[in-house]
PDB file of C-alpha atoms in Angstrom:
ATOM      1  CA  MET W  12     -29.320   8.235 -67.959  1.00 59.00           C
ATOM      2  CA  ARG W  13     -26.199   8.197 -65.791  1.00 61.00           C
ATOM      3  CA  SER W  14     -26.265   4.412 -65.332  1.00 56.00           C
ATOM      4  CA  THR W  15     -26.479   3.927 -69.101  1.00 52.00           C
ATOM      5  CA  THR W  16     -23.509   6.253 -69.602  1.00 53.00           C
ATOM      6  CA  LEU W  17     -21.422   4.404 -67.039  1.00 51.00           C
ATOM      7  CA  LEU W  18     -22.364   0.969 -68.404  1.00 50.00           C
ATOM      8  CA  THR W  19     -21.487   1.992 -71.956  1.00 48.00           C
ATOM      9  CA  PHE W  20     -18.245   3.542 -70.785  1.00 45.00           C
ATOM     10  CA  SER W  21     -17.372   0.482 -68.684  1.00 45.00           C
ATOM     11  CA  ALA W  22     -17.835  -1.788 -71.689  1.00 43.00           C
ATOM     12  CA  ALA W  23     -15.534   0.395 -73.752  1.00 42.00           C
ATOM     13  CA  LEU W  24     -12.940   0.352 -70.990  1.00 39.00           C
ATOM     14  CA  MET W  25     -12.964  -3.442 -70.910  1.00 36.00           C
ATOM     15  CA  LEU W  26     -12.099  -3.511 -74.609  1.00 34.00           C
ATOM     16  CA  CYS W  27      -9.312  -0.956 -74.443  1.00 36.00           C
ATOM     17  CA  ARG W  28      -7.883  -1.633 -70.965  1.00 33.00           C
ATOM     18  CA  ALA W  29      -5.105  -3.913 -72.195  1.00 31.00           C
ATOM     19  CA  ALA W  30      -4.023  -1.385 -74.806  1.00 32.00           C
ATOM     20  CA  VAL W  31      -3.829   1.584 -72.458  1.00 33.00           C
ATOM     21  CA  ALA W  32      -2.821  -0.017 -69.160  1.00 32.00           C
ATOM     22  CA  HIS W  33       0.842   0.751 -69.748  1.00 31.00           C
ATOM     23  CA  GLU W  34       0.062   4.433 -70.322  1.00 34.00           C
ATOM     24  CA  ARG W  35      -2.306   5.346 -67.494  1.00 34.00           C
ATOM     25  CA  HIS W  36      -4.012   4.055 -64.371  1.00 37.00           C
ATOM     26  CA  LEU W  37      -7.805   4.008 -64.553  1.00 40.00           C
ATOM     27  CA  PRO W  38     -10.005   4.902 -61.589  1.00 43.00           C
ATOM     28  CA  ARG W  39     -10.719   1.610 -59.818  1.00 43.00           C
ATOM     29  CA  ASP W  40     -13.971   0.507 -58.231  1.00 43.00           C
ATOM     30  CA  ASP W  41     -12.156  -1.060 -55.275  1.00 43.00           C
ATOM     31  CA  GLY W  42      -9.887   1.855 -54.379  1.00 58.00           C
ATOM     32  CA  ALA W  43      -6.520   3.130 -55.458  1.00 64.00           C
ATOM     33  CA  GLY W  44      -3.867   1.065 -57.154  1.00 71.00           C
ATOM     34  CA  PHE W  45      -1.397   2.122 -54.467  1.00 76.00           C
ATOM     35  CA  PRO W  46      -1.478   2.508 -50.664  1.00 87.00           C
ATOM     36  CA  VAL W  47      -3.569   5.501 -49.597  1.00 89.00           C
ATOM     37  CA  PRO W  48      -2.367   7.177 -46.380  1.00 93.00           C
ATOM     38  CA  PRO W  49      -4.979   7.698 -43.659  1.00 95.00           C
ATOM     39  CA  PRO W  50      -6.627  11.135 -43.562  1.00 96.00           C
ATOM     40  CA  GLY W  51      -4.781  13.508 -41.274  1.00 95.00           C
ATOM     41  CA  SER W  52      -1.537  11.512 -41.328  1.00 96.00           C
ATOM     42  CA  TYR W  53       0.001  14.006 -43.759  1.00 97.00           C
ATOM     43  CA  ARG W  54      -0.228  17.681 -44.645  1.00 96.00           C
ATOM     44  CA  LEU W  55      -1.244  19.392 -47.864  1.00 98.00           C
ATOM     45  CA  PRO W  56       0.402  22.823 -47.761  1.00 98.00           C
ATOM     46  CA  PRO W  57      -1.164  25.568 -49.883  1.00 98.00           C
ATOM     47  CA  ILE W  58       0.226  25.662 -53.418  1.00 98.00           C
ATOM     48  CA  LYS W  59      -1.309  28.874 -54.727  1.00 98.00           C
ATOM     49  CA  PRO W  60      -4.576  30.806 -54.699  1.00 98.00           C
ATOM     50  CA  ALA W  61      -7.311  29.384 -56.888  1.00 98.00           C
ATOM     51  CA  ALA W  62      -8.368  31.654 -59.727  1.00 97.00           C
ATOM     52  CA  GLY W  63     -11.748  33.103 -60.542  1.00 98.00           C
ATOM     53  CA  GLY W  64     -13.200  34.176 -63.854  1.00 98.00           C
ATOM     54  CA  ALA W  65     -16.500  34.671 -65.624  1.00 98.00           C
ATOM     55  CA  VAL W  66     -18.318  31.360 -66.100  1.00 98.00           C
ATOM     56  CA  THR W  67     -21.887  30.293 -66.836  1.00 98.00           C
ATOM     57  CA  ASP W  68     -23.752  27.459 -65.164  1.00 97.00           C
ATOM     58  CA  GLU W  69     -26.180  24.968 -66.709  1.00 96.00           C
ATOM     59  CA  ALA W  70     -29.099  27.338 -66.166  1.00 95.00           C
ATOM     60  CA  GLY W  71     -27.354  30.159 -68.026  1.00 96.00           C
ATOM     61  CA  ARG W  72     -26.513  32.135 -64.887  1.00 97.00           C
ATOM     62  CA  ARG W  73     -23.267  34.065 -64.940  1.00 97.00           C
ATOM     63  CA  GLN W  74     -20.987  33.365 -61.981  1.00 97.00           C
ATOM     64  CA  ASP W  75     -17.462  33.921 -60.781  1.00 98.00           C
ATOM     65  CA  LEU W  76     -15.579  30.631 -60.740  1.00 98.00           C
ATOM     66  CA  LEU W  77     -13.857  31.302 -57.414  1.00 97.00           C
ATOM     67  CA  LEU W  78     -16.430  33.292 -55.467  1.00 96.00           C
ATOM     68  CA  ASP W  79     -19.555  31.394 -56.524  1.00 97.00           C
ATOM     69  CA  ALA W  80     -18.382  27.896 -57.434  1.00 97.00           C
ATOM     70  CA  LEU W  81     -15.283  27.066 -55.397  1.00 97.00           C
ATOM     71  CA  ARG W  82     -14.953  28.918 -52.105  1.00 96.00           C
ATOM     72  CA  GLY W  83     -16.785  27.843 -48.970  1.00 96.00           C
ATOM     73  CA  LYS W  84     -16.344  24.075 -49.297  1.00 97.00           C
ATOM     74  CA  VAL W  85     -13.563  21.688 -50.223  1.00 98.00           C
ATOM     75  CA  SER W  86     -13.858  21.556 -53.997  1.00 98.00           C
ATOM     76  CA  ILE W  87     -12.529  19.255 -56.698  1.00 99.00           C
ATOM     77  CA  LEU W  88     -12.173  21.177 -59.967  1.00 98.00           C
ATOM     78  CA  ALA W  89     -11.694  19.193 -63.191  1.00 97.00           C
ATOM     79  CA  LEU W  90     -11.130  20.826 -66.595  1.00 96.00           C
ATOM     80  CA  ILE W  91     -12.542  18.967 -69.607  1.00 95.00           C
ATOM     81  CA  TYR W  92     -14.488  19.413 -72.830  1.00 93.00           C
ATOM     82  CA  THR W  93     -17.529  17.343 -73.713  1.00 95.00           C
ATOM     83  CA  ARG W  94     -16.433  16.282 -77.226  1.00 94.00           C
ATOM     84  CA  CYS W  95     -13.264  14.696 -75.842  1.00 93.00           C
ATOM     85  CA  THR W  96     -12.924  10.965 -76.493  1.00 89.00           C
ATOM     86  CA  ASP W  97      -9.546  10.364 -74.835  1.00 86.00           C
ATOM     87  CA  LEU W  98      -8.731  11.647 -71.347  1.00 86.00           C
ATOM     88  CA  CYS W  99     -11.962  13.390 -70.401  1.00 90.00           C
ATOM     89  CA  PRO W 100     -14.223  10.303 -70.245  1.00 91.00           C
ATOM     90  CA  LEU W 101     -11.737   8.757 -67.825  1.00 92.00           C
ATOM     91  CA  SER W 102     -11.787  11.855 -65.645  1.00 90.00           C
ATOM     92  CA  ASN W 103     -15.582  12.011 -65.785  1.00 95.00           C
ATOM     93  CA  ALA W 104     -15.770   8.395 -64.629  1.00 95.00           C
ATOM     94  CA  GLY W 105     -13.375   9.215 -61.803  1.00 95.00           C
ATOM     95  CA  MET W 106     -15.505  12.175 -60.728  1.00 97.00           C
ATOM     96  CA  ALA W 107     -18.642  10.016 -60.846  1.00 97.00           C
ATOM     97  CA  ARG W 108     -16.982   7.355 -58.707  1.00 96.00           C
ATOM     98  CA  LEU W 109     -15.793  10.052 -56.309  1.00 96.00           C
ATOM     99  CA  GLN W 110     -19.358  11.316 -55.990  1.00 97.00           C
ATOM    100  CA  ASP W 111     -20.641   7.797 -55.295  1.00 97.00           C
ATOM    101  CA  LEU W 112     -18.021   7.125 -52.610  1.00 96.00           C
ATOM    102  CA  ALA W 113     -18.605  10.469 -50.902  1.00 97.00           C
ATOM    103  CA  ALA W 114     -22.357   9.819 -50.811  1.00 97.00           C
ATOM    104  CA  LYS W 115     -21.704   7.031 -48.293  1.00 96.00           C
ATOM    105  CA  ASP W 116     -20.630   9.660 -45.723  1.00 96.00           C
ATOM    106  CA  PRO W 117     -23.287  12.415 -45.536  1.00 94.00           C
ATOM    107  CA  VAL W 118     -21.192  14.546 -43.165  1.00 94.00           C
ATOM    108  CA  LEU W 119     -18.323  14.514 -45.641  1.00 96.00           C
ATOM    109  CA  SER W 120     -20.630  14.963 -48.612  1.00 97.00           C
ATOM    110  CA  ARG W 121     -22.165  18.172 -47.264  1.00 96.00           C
ATOM    111  CA  ARG W 122     -18.737  19.766 -46.893  1.00 97.00           C
ATOM    112  CA  MET W 123     -17.398  19.117 -50.376  1.00 98.00           C
ATOM    113  CA  ARG W 124     -18.398  19.736 -53.975  1.00 98.00           C
ATOM    114  CA  LEU W 125     -17.337  18.670 -57.450  1.00 99.00           C
ATOM    115  CA  VAL W 126     -16.919  21.212 -60.239  1.00 98.00           C
ATOM    116  CA  THR W 127     -16.412  20.381 -63.915  1.00 98.00           C
ATOM    117  CA  LEU W 128     -15.360  23.287 -66.131  1.00 97.00           C
ATOM    118  CA  SER W 129     -15.276  23.074 -69.919  1.00 96.00           C
ATOM    119  CA  PHE W 130     -12.584  24.835 -71.937  1.00 95.00           C
ATOM    120  CA  ASP W 131     -14.627  24.680 -75.163  1.00 93.00           C
ATOM    121  CA  PRO W 132     -17.141  27.528 -74.767  1.00 95.00           C
ATOM    122  CA  GLU W 133     -18.134  27.659 -78.438  1.00 94.00           C
ATOM    123  CA  HIS W 134     -19.493  24.112 -78.332  1.00 95.00           C
ATOM    124  CA  ASP W 135     -20.128  23.546 -74.633  1.00 97.00           C
ATOM    125  CA  THR W 136     -23.013  25.943 -74.144  1.00 97.00           C
ATOM    126  CA  PRO W 137     -25.081  25.875 -70.937  1.00 98.00           C
ATOM    127  CA  GLU W 138     -27.580  23.630 -72.722  1.00 98.00           C
ATOM    128  CA  VAL W 139     -24.855  21.172 -73.726  1.00 98.00           C
ATOM    129  CA  MET W 140     -23.452  21.189 -70.203  1.00 98.00           C
ATOM    130  CA  ARG W 141     -26.915  20.544 -68.765  1.00 97.00           C
ATOM    131  CA  ASP W 142     -27.339  17.431 -70.915  1.00 97.00           C
ATOM    132  CA  PHE W 143     -23.782  16.358 -70.140  1.00 97.00           C
ATOM    133  CA  ALA W 144     -24.411  16.754 -66.413  1.00 97.00           C
ATOM    134  CA  ALA W 145     -27.516  14.584 -66.629  1.00 96.00           C
ATOM    135  CA  ALA W 146     -25.408  11.779 -68.100  1.00 95.00           C
ATOM    136  CA  TRP W 147     -22.869  11.811 -65.262  1.00 96.00           C
ATOM    137  CA  ARG W 148     -24.349  13.317 -62.109  1.00 95.00           C
ATOM    138  CA  SER W 149     -25.698  11.013 -59.408  1.00 95.00           C
ATOM    139  CA  ALA W 150     -29.353  11.181 -58.400  1.00 93.00           C
ATOM    140  CA  GLU W 151     -28.461   9.991 -54.893  1.00 94.00           C
ATOM    141  CA  PRO W 152     -29.706  12.675 -52.444  1.00 94.00           C
ATOM    142  CA  ALA W 153     -26.698  12.173 -50.161  1.00 96.00           C
ATOM    143  CA  ALA W 154     -24.173  12.730 -52.972  1.00 97.00           C
ATOM    144  CA  PRO W 155     -22.110  15.925 -52.943  1.00 98.00           C
ATOM    145  CA  ALA W 156     -23.131  18.671 -55.330  1.00 97.00           C
ATOM    146  CA  TRP W 157     -21.568  18.452 -58.794  1.00 98.00           C
ATOM    147  CA  THR W 158     -21.627  21.680 -60.780  1.00 98.00           C
ATOM    148  CA  PHE W 159     -20.982  21.871 -64.538  1.00 98.00           C
ATOM    149  CA  LEU W 160     -19.737  25.195 -65.888  1.00 98.00           C
ATOM    150  CA  THR W 161     -18.574  26.730 -69.139  1.00 98.00           C
ATOM    151  CA  PRO W 162     -16.574  29.955 -69.630  1.00 97.00           C
ATOM    152  CA  HIS W 163     -18.757  32.981 -70.251  1.00 95.00           C
ATOM    153  CA  ASP W 164     -16.896  33.577 -73.512  1.00 94.00           C
ATOM    154  CA  ARG W 165     -13.560  33.002 -75.233  1.00 92.00           C
ATOM    155  CA  GLU W 166     -12.093  36.119 -73.621  1.00 95.00           C
ATOM    156  CA  ALA W 167     -12.872  34.789 -70.155  1.00 96.00           C
ATOM    157  CA  LEU W 168     -11.327  31.403 -70.933  1.00 96.00           C
ATOM    158  CA  GLY W 169      -7.737  32.536 -71.551  1.00 95.00           C
ATOM    159  CA  PRO W 170      -7.006  33.935 -68.078  1.00 97.00           C
ATOM    160  CA  ILE W 171      -8.617  30.909 -66.406  1.00 97.00           C
ATOM    161  CA  LEU W 172      -6.458  28.468 -68.375  1.00 95.00           C
ATOM    162  CA  ALA W 173      -3.338  30.515 -67.675  1.00 96.00           C
ATOM    163  CA  ALA W 174      -4.051  30.697 -63.951  1.00 97.00           C
ATOM    164  CA  TYR W 175      -4.484  26.933 -63.677  1.00 97.00           C
ATOM    165  CA  GLY W 176      -1.611  26.070 -66.014  1.00 94.00           C
ATOM    166  CA  GLN W 177      -3.936  24.235 -68.399  1.00 93.00           C
ATOM    167  CA  ARG W 178      -2.598  24.276 -71.951  1.00 93.00           C
ATOM    168  CA  VAL W 179      -5.048  23.554 -74.741  1.00 91.00           C
ATOM    169  CA  TYR W 180      -4.172  23.281 -78.440  1.00 88.00           C
ATOM    170  CA  ALA W 181      -6.624  23.001 -81.316  1.00 89.00           C
ATOM    171  CA  LYS W 182      -5.940  20.156 -83.758  1.00 90.00           C
ATOM    172  CA  PRO W 183      -6.701  20.388 -87.503  1.00 90.00           C
ATOM    173  CA  ASP W 184      -9.682  18.058 -87.054  1.00 84.00           C
ATOM    174  CA  GLY W 185     -11.219  20.340 -84.432  1.00 83.00           C
ATOM    175  CA  ALA W 186     -10.279  18.207 -81.427  1.00 85.00           C
ATOM    176  CA  LEU W 187      -8.461  19.837 -78.517  1.00 90.00           C
ATOM    177  CA  SER W 188      -5.108  18.535 -77.332  1.00 88.00           C
ATOM    178  CA  HIS W 189      -4.585  18.785 -73.575  1.00 90.00           C
ATOM    179  CA  VAL W 190      -3.412  16.989 -70.467  1.00 90.00           C
ATOM    180  CA  PHE W 191      -5.769  16.205 -67.614  1.00 92.00           C
ATOM    181  CA  ARG W 192      -5.511  18.277 -64.481  1.00 93.00           C
ATOM    182  CA  ALA W 193      -7.773  18.377 -61.452  1.00 97.00           C
ATOM    183  CA  PHE W 194      -7.392  20.640 -58.446  1.00 98.00           C
ATOM    184  CA  LEU W 195      -8.143  20.210 -54.757  1.00 99.00           C
ATOM    185  CA  ILE W 196      -9.239  23.597 -53.420  1.00 98.00           C
ATOM    186  CA  ASP W 197      -9.882  24.365 -49.758  1.00 98.00           C
ATOM    187  CA  PRO W 198     -12.793  26.468 -48.433  1.00 97.00           C
ATOM    188  CA  ALA W 199     -10.581  29.571 -48.339  1.00 96.00           C
ATOM    189  CA  GLY W 200      -9.899  29.272 -52.072  1.00 97.00           C
ATOM    190  CA  LEU W 201      -6.362  27.875 -51.945  1.00 98.00           C
ATOM    191  CA  VAL W 202      -5.134  25.069 -54.200  1.00 98.00           C
ATOM    192  CA  ARG W 203      -3.896  22.259 -51.959  1.00 98.00           C
ATOM    193  CA  ASN W 204      -3.202  19.497 -54.479  1.00 98.00           C
ATOM    194  CA  ILE W 205      -3.025  19.026 -58.248  1.00 98.00           C
ATOM    195  CA  TYR W 206      -3.808  15.645 -59.794  1.00 97.00           C
ATOM    196  CA  SER W 207      -2.708  14.126 -63.056  1.00 94.00           C
ATOM    197  CA  LEU W 208      -4.853  11.296 -64.401  1.00 90.00           C
ATOM    198  CA  ASP W 209      -2.404   8.733 -62.991  1.00 88.00           C
ATOM    199  CA  PHE W 210      -3.129   9.912 -59.442  1.00 90.00           C
ATOM    200  CA  PHE W 211      -6.778  10.870 -59.811  1.00 94.00           C
ATOM    201  CA  GLU W 212      -7.867   7.867 -57.754  1.00 94.00           C
ATOM    202  CA  PRO W 213     -11.159   8.471 -55.912  1.00 95.00           C
ATOM    203  CA  ALA W 214      -9.910   6.844 -52.687  1.00 95.00           C
ATOM    204  CA  LEU W 215      -6.848   9.100 -52.644  1.00 96.00           C
ATOM    205  CA  VAL W 216      -8.849  12.224 -53.457  1.00 97.00           C
ATOM    206  CA  LEU W 217     -11.321  11.484 -50.655  1.00 97.00           C
ATOM    207  CA  SER W 218      -8.445  10.981 -48.220  1.00 97.00           C
ATOM    208  CA  ASP W 219      -7.147  14.401 -49.266  1.00 98.00           C
ATOM    209  CA  VAL W 220     -10.600  15.940 -48.808  1.00 98.00           C
ATOM    210  CA  ARG W 221     -10.870  14.478 -45.319  1.00 97.00           C
ATOM    211  CA  THR W 222      -7.356  15.677 -44.498  1.00 98.00           C
ATOM    212  CA  LEU W 223      -8.361  19.245 -45.328  1.00 98.00           C
ATOM    213  CA  LEU W 224     -11.620  18.961 -43.413  1.00 97.00           C
ATOM    214  CA  LEU W 225      -9.744  17.723 -40.350  1.00 96.00           C
ATOM    215  CA  GLU W 226      -8.220  21.199 -40.199  1.00 94.00           C
ATOM    216  CA  GLU W 227     -11.712  22.368 -39.185  1.00 86.00           C
ATOM    217  CA  PRO W 228     -12.406  21.717 -35.470  1.00 77.00           C
ATOM    218  CA  ALA W 229     -16.111  20.996 -36.040  1.00 64.00           C
ATOM    219  CA  PHE W 230     -15.411  18.287 -38.613  1.00 65.00           C
ATOM    220  CA  LYS W 231     -12.558  16.853 -36.556  1.00 59.00           C
ATOM    221  CA  GLY W 232     -14.899  16.361 -33.615  1.00 54.00           C
ATOM    222  CA  SER W 233     -17.540  14.809 -35.843  1.00 56.00           C
ATOM    223  CA  ALA W 234     -15.001  12.442 -37.379  1.00 54.00           C
ATOM    224  CA  SER W 235     -13.858  11.353 -33.917  1.00 47.00           C
ATOM    225  CA  ARG W 236     -17.411  10.518 -32.916  1.00 49.00           C
ATOM    226  CA  ARG W 237     -17.887   8.428 -36.068  1.00 53.00           C
ATOM    227  CA  ALA W 238     -14.614   6.535 -35.656  1.00 48.00           C
ATOM    228  CA  PRO W 239     -14.970   2.909 -34.443  1.00 42.00           C
TER     229      PRO W 239
END
């Protein structure tokens, strides 16, 4: 299922790439469209605490976004809605590519996770999110976990959006107007980077993930042993 989704999406991108190239950078298969600094050669100071909130996973289990889905590993949180036909498919493709790249390093993969959170709880039920996950999530055993969540209800959504600075406006046709934002969150639950779509390049995000993990002595020693 996922390969069909990516092939269909890739074909669509080939048709529209010329029209949108001046507006945004697309995630590239061969790395970022700009120089990516080596992991550990820069710092990512904490920006703010990540927020929690009542969410529901694909199996219908209620969770807290921070305590159950984000803390404990380096997490990449992306906010989307499944009916989106503009920015969200690009971010989903970027997350899928990120998962594929991370799968090549099992040590890295075990210490990170991807989290996609919908901001359309009326439509994006756990069942919808389960089907959506099947279309995007890798079946590669070494890939990092990728969790798909939806707010528990409309009341839970508002505080989450406010905490992450994600503005969403309903259009007359039912579509939702928004900008793309993704968040790099460390194991302690602190936001360490915020990505717009222009800078949501998988190679850059993975460098950021490794930079955070190098703050952990155990991973730093493991990385040194793997270095050529």
